[in-house]
Short mmCIF file of C-alpha atoms in Angstrom, two decimals:
data_model
loop_
_atom_site.label_atom_id
_atom_site.label_comp_id
_atom_site.label_asym_id
_atom_site.label_seq_id
_atom_site.Cartn_x
_atom_site.Cartn_y
_atom_site.Cartn_z
CA ARG A 1 17.69 -15.41 9.86
CA SER A 2 15.01 -14.81 12.43
CA VAL A 3 15.01 -11.53 14.32
CA HIS A 4 15.06 -11.71 18.10
CA ALA A 5 15.25 -8.95 20.68
CA PRO A 6 15.45 -9.19 24.49
CA ALA A 7 12.40 -6.92 24.75
CA LEU A 8 9.84 -5.04 22.70
CA PHE A 9 8.75 -1.54 23.72
CA SER A 10 5.54 0.27 22.87
CA LEU A 11 4.25 3.81 23.33
CA GLY A 12 1.49 2.99 25.78
CA PRO A 13 -0.52 -0.26 26.11
CA CYS A 14 -0.07 -2.79 23.30
CA ALA A 15 -1.79 -6.01 22.17
CA VAL A 16 1.61 -7.71 21.85
CA GLN A 17 3.54 -8.32 25.07
CA CYS A 18 5.67 -5.18 25.35
CA ALA A 19 7.21 -2.91 27.94
CA ASP A 20 5.52 0.50 28.07
CA LEU A 21 8.20 2.96 27.02
CA LEU A 22 6.19 5.95 28.26
CA ALA A 23 5.93 4.45 31.74
CA LEU A 24 9.66 3.67 31.78
CA ALA A 25 10.51 7.17 30.56
CA ALA A 26 8.63 8.70 33.48
CA GLU A 27 11.06 6.97 35.84
CA CYS A 28 14.24 7.84 33.92
CA PRO A 29 16.71 10.50 35.07
CA THR A 30 16.64 13.70 33.04
CA ALA A 31 20.37 13.49 32.21
CA ARG A 32 21.50 10.90 29.67
CA PRO A 33 23.60 8.19 31.37
CA GLU A 34 27.19 7.93 30.20
CA GLY A 35 28.78 4.92 28.56
CA ILE A 36 25.79 3.79 26.50
CA PRO A 37 27.20 2.30 23.27
CA ALA A 38 25.85 3.47 19.92
CA PRO A 39 23.68 0.83 18.22
CA ALA A 40 25.04 -1.02 15.20
CA ALA A 41 23.51 -0.12 11.84
CA ASP A 42 22.05 -3.60 11.38
CA GLU A 43 20.51 -3.89 14.84
CA ALA A 44 16.72 -4.09 14.93
CA VAL A 45 15.01 -0.91 16.10
CA THR A 46 11.33 -1.27 15.11
CA VAL A 47 8.78 -3.92 14.20
CA LEU A 48 5.83 -3.09 11.94
CA TYR A 49 2.67 -5.08 11.38
CA THR A 50 2.11 -6.47 7.89
CA GLY A 51 -1.29 -6.04 6.25
CA GLY A 52 -2.60 -9.54 6.97
CA THR A 53 -5.23 -9.40 4.18
CA LEU A 54 -4.78 -13.10 3.38
CA GLY A 55 -3.49 -14.59 6.63
CA ARG A 56 -2.07 -13.93 10.07
CA PRO A 57 -0.28 -10.55 10.28
CA LYS A 58 3.47 -10.74 10.78
CA LEU A 59 5.92 -8.39 12.47
CA ALA A 60 8.55 -7.05 10.07
CA ALA A 61 11.71 -5.99 11.91
CA HIS A 62 13.72 -3.03 10.59
CA SER A 63 17.19 -1.73 11.38
CA HIS A 64 18.79 1.62 12.11
CA ARG A 65 20.17 1.44 8.56
CA LEU A 66 16.62 1.78 7.19
CA TYR A 67 16.02 5.00 9.08
CA ALA A 68 19.36 6.42 7.96
CA ALA A 69 18.27 5.72 4.37
CA LEU A 70 14.83 7.28 4.88
CA LEU A 71 16.35 10.35 6.51
CA GLY A 72 18.60 10.63 3.47
CA LEU A 73 15.53 10.64 1.22
CA VAL A 74 13.90 13.30 3.38
CA ASP A 75 17.06 15.40 3.19
CA GLU A 76 17.17 15.07 -0.60
CA ALA A 77 13.53 16.14 -0.79
CA GLN A 78 14.23 19.19 1.37
CA GLN A 79 17.00 20.13 -1.07
CA ASP A 80 14.57 19.42 -3.94
CA ALA A 81 16.97 16.92 -5.47
CA PRO A 82 15.22 15.77 -8.65
CA ARG A 83 16.32 12.17 -8.25
CA ASN A 84 14.03 11.51 -5.31
CA SER A 85 11.69 14.45 -4.95
CA THR A 86 8.99 11.94 -5.95
CA PHE A 87 9.22 9.86 -2.75
CA PHE A 88 9.07 12.55 -0.06
CA PRO A 89 7.80 16.02 -1.02
CA PRO A 90 9.71 19.07 0.27
CA MET A 91 8.21 20.45 3.49
CA ALA A 92 8.36 23.73 5.35
CA PRO A 93 7.55 23.44 9.10
CA ALA A 94 5.95 26.87 9.17
CA GLU A 95 3.68 26.07 6.21
CA ASP A 96 2.96 22.33 6.12
CA ARG A 97 0.50 20.28 8.16
CA VAL A 98 0.45 16.49 7.81
CA LEU A 99 -2.49 14.13 8.37
CA VAL A 100 -2.01 10.46 9.34
CA SER A 101 -5.15 8.45 8.60
CA THR A 102 -3.75 4.89 8.88
CA LEU A 103 -2.24 2.94 11.77
CA LEU A 104 1.15 4.16 12.94
CA THR A 105 2.14 0.51 13.42
CA HIS A 106 1.77 -0.13 9.68
CA GLY A 107 4.15 1.00 6.95
CA SER A 108 1.85 3.62 5.41
CA GLY A 109 1.14 5.44 8.68
CA HIS A 110 4.74 5.08 9.79
CA LEU A 111 6.09 6.70 6.63
CA THR A 112 3.50 9.48 6.66
CA SER A 113 4.51 10.51 10.16
CA LEU A 114 8.25 10.19 9.61
CA GLN A 115 8.85 13.24 7.44
CA ALA A 116 6.71 15.47 9.65
CA LEU A 117 8.67 14.36 12.71
CA VAL A 118 12.00 14.92 10.97
CA THR A 119 11.18 18.33 9.48
CA GLY A 120 9.15 19.62 12.43
CA ALA A 121 5.87 20.02 10.54
CA PRO A 122 2.70 19.64 12.68
CA LEU A 123 1.24 16.12 12.63
CA VAL A 124 -2.51 15.49 12.92
CA VAL A 125 -3.53 11.90 13.73
CA LEU A 126 -7.00 10.64 12.77
CA PRO A 127 -8.16 8.22 15.54
CA GLU A 128 -9.98 6.06 13.00
CA PHE A 129 -10.93 6.54 9.37
CA GLU A 130 -14.37 7.69 8.32
CA ALA A 131 -14.70 9.55 5.04
CA GLY A 132 -16.76 12.49 6.30
CA ALA A 133 -14.52 13.00 9.34
CA ALA A 134 -11.37 12.79 7.21
CA LEU A 135 -12.67 15.40 4.77
CA ARG A 136 -13.63 17.68 7.65
CA VAL A 137 -10.14 17.40 9.17
CA LEU A 138 -8.51 18.05 5.78
CA ARG A 139 -10.50 21.26 5.47
CA GLU A 140 -10.56 22.55 9.07
CA GLU A 141 -6.93 21.71 9.89
CA ARG A 142 -5.78 23.06 6.51
CA ILE A 143 -3.84 19.85 5.83
CA THR A 144 -1.19 20.16 3.12
CA ALA A 145 0.11 16.57 2.89
CA THR A 146 -1.27 13.12 3.64
CA MET A 147 -1.44 9.50 2.49
CA PHE A 148 -4.40 7.21 1.89
CA VAL A 149 -4.64 3.54 1.00
CA PRO A 150 -6.86 3.03 -2.09
CA PRO A 151 -10.13 1.99 -0.35
CA MET A 152 -9.90 5.14 1.79
CA MET A 153 -9.41 7.27 -1.32
CA TYR A 154 -12.42 5.63 -2.97
CA ALA A 155 -14.57 6.37 0.10
CA LEU A 156 -13.50 10.03 0.00
CA LEU A 157 -14.31 10.33 -3.71
CA ASP A 158 -17.79 8.88 -3.14
CA HIS A 159 -18.62 11.29 -0.30
CA PRO A 160 -20.87 14.26 -1.21
CA ASP A 161 -18.51 16.73 0.51
CA CYS A 162 -15.62 15.77 -1.77
CA ALA A 163 -15.60 18.25 -4.64
CA PRO A 164 -13.03 20.03 -6.81
CA GLY A 165 -11.64 23.13 -5.12
CA ALA A 166 -12.83 22.14 -1.64
CA PHE A 167 -9.29 21.61 -0.30
CA PRO A 168 -7.11 24.47 -1.56
CA ASP A 169 -4.36 23.85 1.03
CA LEU A 170 -3.73 20.25 -0.06
CA ARG A 171 -0.45 20.08 -1.99
CA ARG A 172 0.53 16.41 -1.85
CA VAL A 173 -1.49 13.21 -1.50
CA VAL A 174 0.29 9.87 -1.68
CA VAL A 175 -1.85 6.88 -2.65
CA GLY A 176 -0.24 3.57 -1.72
CA GLY A 177 -0.25 0.49 0.47
CA ALA A 178 -2.24 -1.51 -2.11
CA ALA A 179 -2.89 -1.52 -5.84
CA THR A 180 -4.86 1.52 -7.06
CA SER A 181 -7.53 1.46 -9.76
CA PRO A 182 -6.35 3.60 -12.72
CA SER A 183 -9.85 4.99 -13.29
CA ARG A 184 -10.20 5.97 -9.64
CA LEU A 185 -6.73 7.51 -9.62
CA GLN A 186 -7.68 9.69 -12.59
CA GLN A 187 -10.90 10.64 -10.79
CA ALA A 188 -8.86 11.65 -7.74
CA VAL A 189 -6.65 13.89 -9.88
CA GLU A 190 -9.78 15.54 -11.29
CA VAL A 191 -11.10 16.23 -7.77
CA PHE A 192 -7.93 17.12 -5.84
CA GLY A 193 -5.86 18.48 -8.72
CA PRO A 194 -2.35 17.44 -9.85
CA VAL A 195 -1.23 16.67 -6.28
CA LEU A 196 -1.59 12.87 -6.42
CA SER A 197 1.49 10.67 -6.32
CA GLN A 198 1.79 6.89 -6.25
CA GLY A 199 3.98 5.05 -3.79
CA TYR A 200 4.66 1.33 -3.64
CA GLY A 201 6.04 -0.44 -0.62
CA GLN A 202 5.04 -2.81 2.13
CA SER A 203 5.84 -3.28 5.78
CA GLU A 204 8.68 -5.59 4.70
CA ALA A 205 10.18 -2.89 2.43
CA LEU A 206 9.00 0.59 3.32
CA GLY A 207 10.03 2.17 0.04
CA ILE A 208 10.23 0.33 -3.28
CA SER A 209 9.07 2.59 -6.10
CA ALA A 210 7.44 5.99 -6.50
CA PHE A 211 5.67 8.11 -9.08
CA GLY A 212 5.67 11.80 -8.16
CA ALA A 213 2.71 14.07 -8.81
CA GLU A 214 4.48 16.14 -11.46
CA ASP A 215 5.78 13.06 -13.28
CA LEU A 216 2.45 11.24 -13.00
CA ALA A 217 0.57 14.10 -14.64
CA SER A 218 3.07 14.64 -17.46
CA GLU A 219 4.15 11.06 -18.14
CA ALA A 220 0.63 9.62 -18.07
CA ALA A 221 -0.38 12.22 -20.65
CA ARG A 222 2.44 10.89 -22.83
CA ARG A 223 1.67 7.21 -22.13
CA PRO A 224 -1.84 6.61 -20.68
CA GLU A 225 -0.86 3.07 -19.62
CA LEU A 226 1.28 4.69 -16.90
CA TRP A 227 -1.89 5.29 -14.86
CA ARG A 228 -1.50 1.59 -14.03
CA SER A 229 2.14 1.96 -12.96
CA CYS A 230 3.47 2.57 -9.45
CA GLY A 231 6.57 4.33 -10.73
CA ARG A 232 10.25 3.47 -10.80
CA ALA A 233 12.65 2.24 -8.13
CA ILE A 234 13.66 4.81 -5.51
CA THR A 235 17.30 5.64 -4.81
CA ASP A 236 19.58 2.71 -3.92
CA THR A 237 16.80 0.17 -4.49
CA GLU A 238 16.90 -2.62 -7.07
CA ILE A 239 13.81 -4.28 -8.53
CA GLU A 240 13.82 -7.55 -10.45
CA ILE A 241 10.97 -9.67 -11.76
CA ARG A 242 11.61 -13.37 -11.20
CA ALA A 243 9.87 -16.65 -11.85
CA GLU A 244 8.97 -18.87 -8.90
CA ASN A 245 12.04 -20.43 -7.24
CA SER A 246 14.36 -18.59 -9.64
CA THR A 247 17.13 -16.05 -9.07
CA VAL A 248 17.21 -14.93 -12.73
CA ALA A 249 15.55 -11.66 -13.77
CA LEU A 250 12.81 -12.01 -16.38
CA PRO A 251 12.79 -9.77 -19.49
CA ALA A 252 10.69 -6.60 -19.76
CA ARG A 253 6.90 -7.02 -19.73
CA GLN A 254 7.04 -10.63 -18.55
CA VAL A 255 4.97 -11.22 -15.41
CA GLY A 256 6.66 -12.71 -12.37
CA GLU A 257 7.19 -12.04 -8.67
CA VAL A 258 8.49 -8.60 -7.70
CA CYS A 259 11.82 -9.00 -5.88
CA VAL A 260 13.55 -6.11 -4.12
CA ARG A 261 16.99 -5.38 -2.67
CA GLY A 262 18.04 -2.21 -0.87
CA GLU A 263 18.31 -0.31 2.39
CA THR A 264 14.55 -0.26 2.98
CA VAL A 265 14.22 -4.07 3.10
CA MET A 266 13.51 -5.60 6.51
CA LEU A 267 15.94 -7.65 8.56
CA GLY A 268 13.36 -10.43 8.85
CA TYR A 269 10.17 -11.37 10.65
CA TYR A 270 10.29 -11.05 14.41
CA GLU A 271 10.56 -14.47 16.10
CA ASP A 272 9.59 -16.24 12.83
CA PRO A 273 12.59 -17.96 11.20
CA GLU A 274 10.49 -20.12 8.86
CA ARG A 275 8.68 -17.25 7.15
CA THR A 276 11.86 -15.17 7.17
CA ALA A 277 13.61 -17.91 5.19
CA GLU A 278 10.73 -18.00 2.71
CA ALA A 279 10.82 -14.24 2.11
CA LEU A 280 14.55 -13.35 2.10
CA HIS A 281 17.22 -14.86 -0.18
CA ASP A 282 20.73 -13.38 -0.45
CA GLY A 283 19.48 -9.93 0.50
CA TRP A 284 16.54 -10.07 -1.94
CA LEU A 285 12.97 -9.85 -0.64
CA ARG A 286 10.32 -11.85 -2.45
CA THR A 287 7.38 -9.47 -2.03
CA GLY A 288 4.55 -11.84 -2.90
CA ASP A 289 3.38 -9.29 -5.49
CA MET A 290 3.14 -10.27 -9.15
CA GLY A 291 4.05 -7.67 -11.75
CA TYR A 292 6.32 -6.65 -14.58
CA LEU A 293 8.75 -3.91 -15.59
CA ASP A 294 8.55 -2.07 -18.91
CA ALA A 295 11.54 -1.03 -21.01
CA GLU A 296 11.77 2.33 -19.17
CA GLY A 297 11.86 0.69 -15.73
CA TYR A 298 8.28 1.48 -14.71
CA LEU A 299 6.76 -1.15 -12.43
CA TYR A 300 3.25 -2.52 -12.91
CA LEU A 301 1.50 -4.73 -10.34
CA VAL A 302 -1.02 -7.29 -11.57
CA ASP A 303 -1.87 -9.24 -8.42
CA ARG A 304 -0.82 -10.72 -5.13
CA ALA A 305 0.61 -14.18 -5.81
CA LYS A 306 -1.93 -15.72 -3.40
CA ASP A 307 -4.81 -13.85 -5.09
CA ILE A 308 -4.30 -15.33 -8.56
CA ILE A 309 -7.30 -17.41 -9.62
CA VAL A 310 -6.37 -20.57 -11.54
CA THR A 311 -9.38 -21.56 -13.61
CA GLY A 312 -10.56 -23.19 -16.81
CA SER A 313 -9.76 -26.45 -18.57
CA THR A 314 -6.20 -25.26 -19.25
CA SER A 315 -5.65 -23.86 -15.71
CA ASP A 316 -5.19 -20.28 -16.91
CA ASN A 317 -4.39 -17.40 -14.57
CA VAL A 318 -7.03 -14.79 -13.78
CA TYR A 319 -5.39 -11.74 -12.20
CA SER A 320 -7.83 -10.40 -9.64
CA ARG A 321 -6.46 -6.86 -9.85
CA VAL A 322 -7.10 -6.68 -13.62
CA LEU A 323 -10.69 -7.73 -12.99
CA GLU A 324 -11.15 -5.41 -10.01
CA ASP A 325 -9.75 -2.43 -11.92
CA PHE A 326 -12.30 -2.99 -14.70
CA LEU A 327 -15.19 -3.46 -12.26
CA LEU A 328 -14.38 -0.08 -10.71
CA THR A 329 -15.06 1.60 -14.07
CA LEU A 330 -18.69 0.39 -14.08
CA PRO A 331 -21.51 2.75 -13.00
CA GLY A 332 -22.62 2.35 -9.41
CA VAL A 333 -19.60 0.29 -8.28
CA ARG A 334 -17.70 1.90 -5.37
CA ASN A 335 -15.34 -0.97 -4.58
CA ALA A 336 -14.72 -4.50 -5.81
CA ALA A 337 -13.00 -7.74 -4.84
CA ALA A 338 -12.49 -10.94 -6.84
CA LEU A 339 -11.86 -14.37 -5.32
CA GLY A 340 -11.34 -17.88 -6.61
CA VAL A 341 -13.75 -20.38 -5.05
CA PRO A 342 -13.47 -24.18 -5.36
CA ASP A 343 -15.27 -25.55 -8.41
CA GLU A 344 -15.50 -29.16 -9.61
CA GLU A 345 -15.49 -28.23 -13.29
CA TYR A 346 -13.03 -25.32 -13.37
CA GLY A 347 -10.80 -26.02 -10.36
CA GLU A 348 -11.52 -22.48 -9.21
CA ALA A 349 -14.38 -20.25 -10.31
CA VAL A 350 -14.35 -16.46 -10.31
CA GLN A 351 -16.61 -14.87 -7.71
CA ILE A 352 -16.86 -11.11 -7.28
CA PHE A 353 -18.04 -8.88 -4.43
CA LEU A 354 -19.23 -5.38 -5.30
CA ALA A 355 -19.84 -2.47 -2.94
CA THR A 356 -22.52 -0.44 -4.67
CA ALA A 357 -23.24 3.26 -4.43
CA GLU A 358 -26.27 4.33 -2.41
CA GLY A 359 -29.39 4.77 -4.52
CA THR A 360 -28.07 2.82 -7.50
CA GLU A 361 -29.01 -0.59 -8.84
CA VAL A 362 -26.35 -2.87 -10.27
CA ASP A 363 -27.47 -5.80 -12.43
CA PRO A 364 -25.18 -8.82 -11.89
CA ASP A 365 -26.00 -10.19 -15.35
CA ALA A 366 -25.06 -6.88 -16.96
CA VAL A 367 -21.82 -6.84 -14.96
CA GLY A 368 -20.97 -10.34 -16.17
CA ALA A 369 -21.69 -9.39 -19.78
CA ALA A 370 -19.50 -6.28 -19.49
CA VAL A 371 -16.62 -8.34 -18.05
CA THR A 372 -16.90 -10.90 -20.86
CA ALA A 373 -16.92 -8.18 -23.51
CA GLU A 374 -13.88 -6.39 -22.05
CA LEU A 375 -11.72 -9.17 -20.60
CA GLY A 376 -13.01 -12.39 -22.17
CA GLU A 377 -14.83 -15.49 -20.99
CA LEU A 378 -11.99 -16.52 -18.67
CA TYR A 379 -12.67 -13.51 -16.40
CA THR A 380 -16.47 -13.86 -16.40
CA PRO A 381 -17.71 -14.18 -12.78
CA ARG A 382 -19.73 -17.28 -11.98
CA LYS A 383 -21.35 -15.46 -9.07
CA THR A 384 -21.74 -11.81 -8.08
CA VAL A 385 -22.46 -10.66 -4.52
CA LEU A 386 -23.73 -7.11 -3.94
CA LEU A 387 -22.89 -5.44 -0.62
CA ASP A 388 -23.22 -1.99 0.94
CA ARG A 389 -19.52 -2.07 1.77
CA LEU A 390 -16.58 -4.46 1.63
CA PRO A 391 -14.84 -5.50 4.87
CA THR A 392 -11.47 -3.87 5.43
CA THR A 393 -8.48 -4.55 7.63
CA LYS A 394 -7.30 -2.16 10.33
CA VAL A 395 -5.05 -0.46 7.77
CA GLY A 396 -7.91 0.10 5.32
CA LYS A 397 -7.26 -2.63 2.74
CA VAL A 398 -10.03 -4.89 1.44
CA ASP A 399 -10.07 -7.91 3.76
CA LYS A 400 -10.21 -10.92 1.44
CA LYS A 401 -9.65 -13.22 4.40
CA ALA A 402 -12.96 -12.02 5.87
CA LEU A 403 -14.69 -12.50 2.52
CA ARG A 404 -13.40 -16.08 2.31
CA ALA A 405 -14.57 -16.75 5.87
CA ALA A 406 -18.02 -15.44 4.95
CA LEU A 407 -18.11 -17.81 1.98
CA VAL A 408 -17.26 -20.79 4.19
CA SER A 409 -19.86 -19.91 6.82
#
């Protein structure tokens, strides 16, 4: 179903047509009026912007039930319950200070702020992300917990002020909101220490899976492939891998679309019944992410469904994330994006965009040869574009829509 509300409210001016809640609050009586009914659990209470990396951003509507579930996870974390201590770390208001570096209207910023607001820990909001400013705030404000999307983390790691031991107060850093390069994640652990945890979710489902810092360090030592995993399903959340247009779960290690059911799944898209019907089926959300589960229930993401490059005489799949993860292991490459571009011979050809480190030279031919040697001819880029930086969305993800527009123009 589509989600409709008589009115949307915002905290201050908003790009979407909303009523300013702060202005209304200034006119309200100080005493709470009597006779106001309690909201139903499934009534919409918030709308969050989706990432919009491939198309027009949508508004995902969430219910009071979601926040009851998230508060339950916070409560479990405060009691250090082992089942979910991976999703929200325990916090002490007198000791912890939380930094929000992404938009509060997006899932990552929303979740980061939630636990601080619930537990009473101070919340520091970064007006906009810039690596040097973020590192300065981490140090000067003695931040203990924060969350970064992967491109932000890469920018921090490449900054000269980011060094091991420089942030002794930092006890928990969640990396999420997009797929993370395993090599860069390991680099982050080397710099920040064993405080890194992985979280997977999206604005449509704020919590899906998690990999806590303690588990990530110990389990990845046991099975190095787990550096590629985003953990296991959080409490009361089910994950299935399904083929297109199927309701049957695929077996372990078979790639399909990640489908999710649980309390953190949205009610639907605000005022958008068509896309709501495409995404939700019998309580299951089709995330648009392609991945697989292993025999132990760990989830691995391989691509966004719309990012898969179909190429070659046999129309094989090239998973852009697999290619991007490898490119990030090459010297001088700070960030990478792979796209499929129309090609008369191959249907689609692989084209890559590389953000290179200052003062380094990257040879496109050498990059192509390295890709062929590691991943095979199918993944070999037909063209390589070198840039100082890759465009990003307002929430810090690589903006492939902007890259495609640049190709067209």
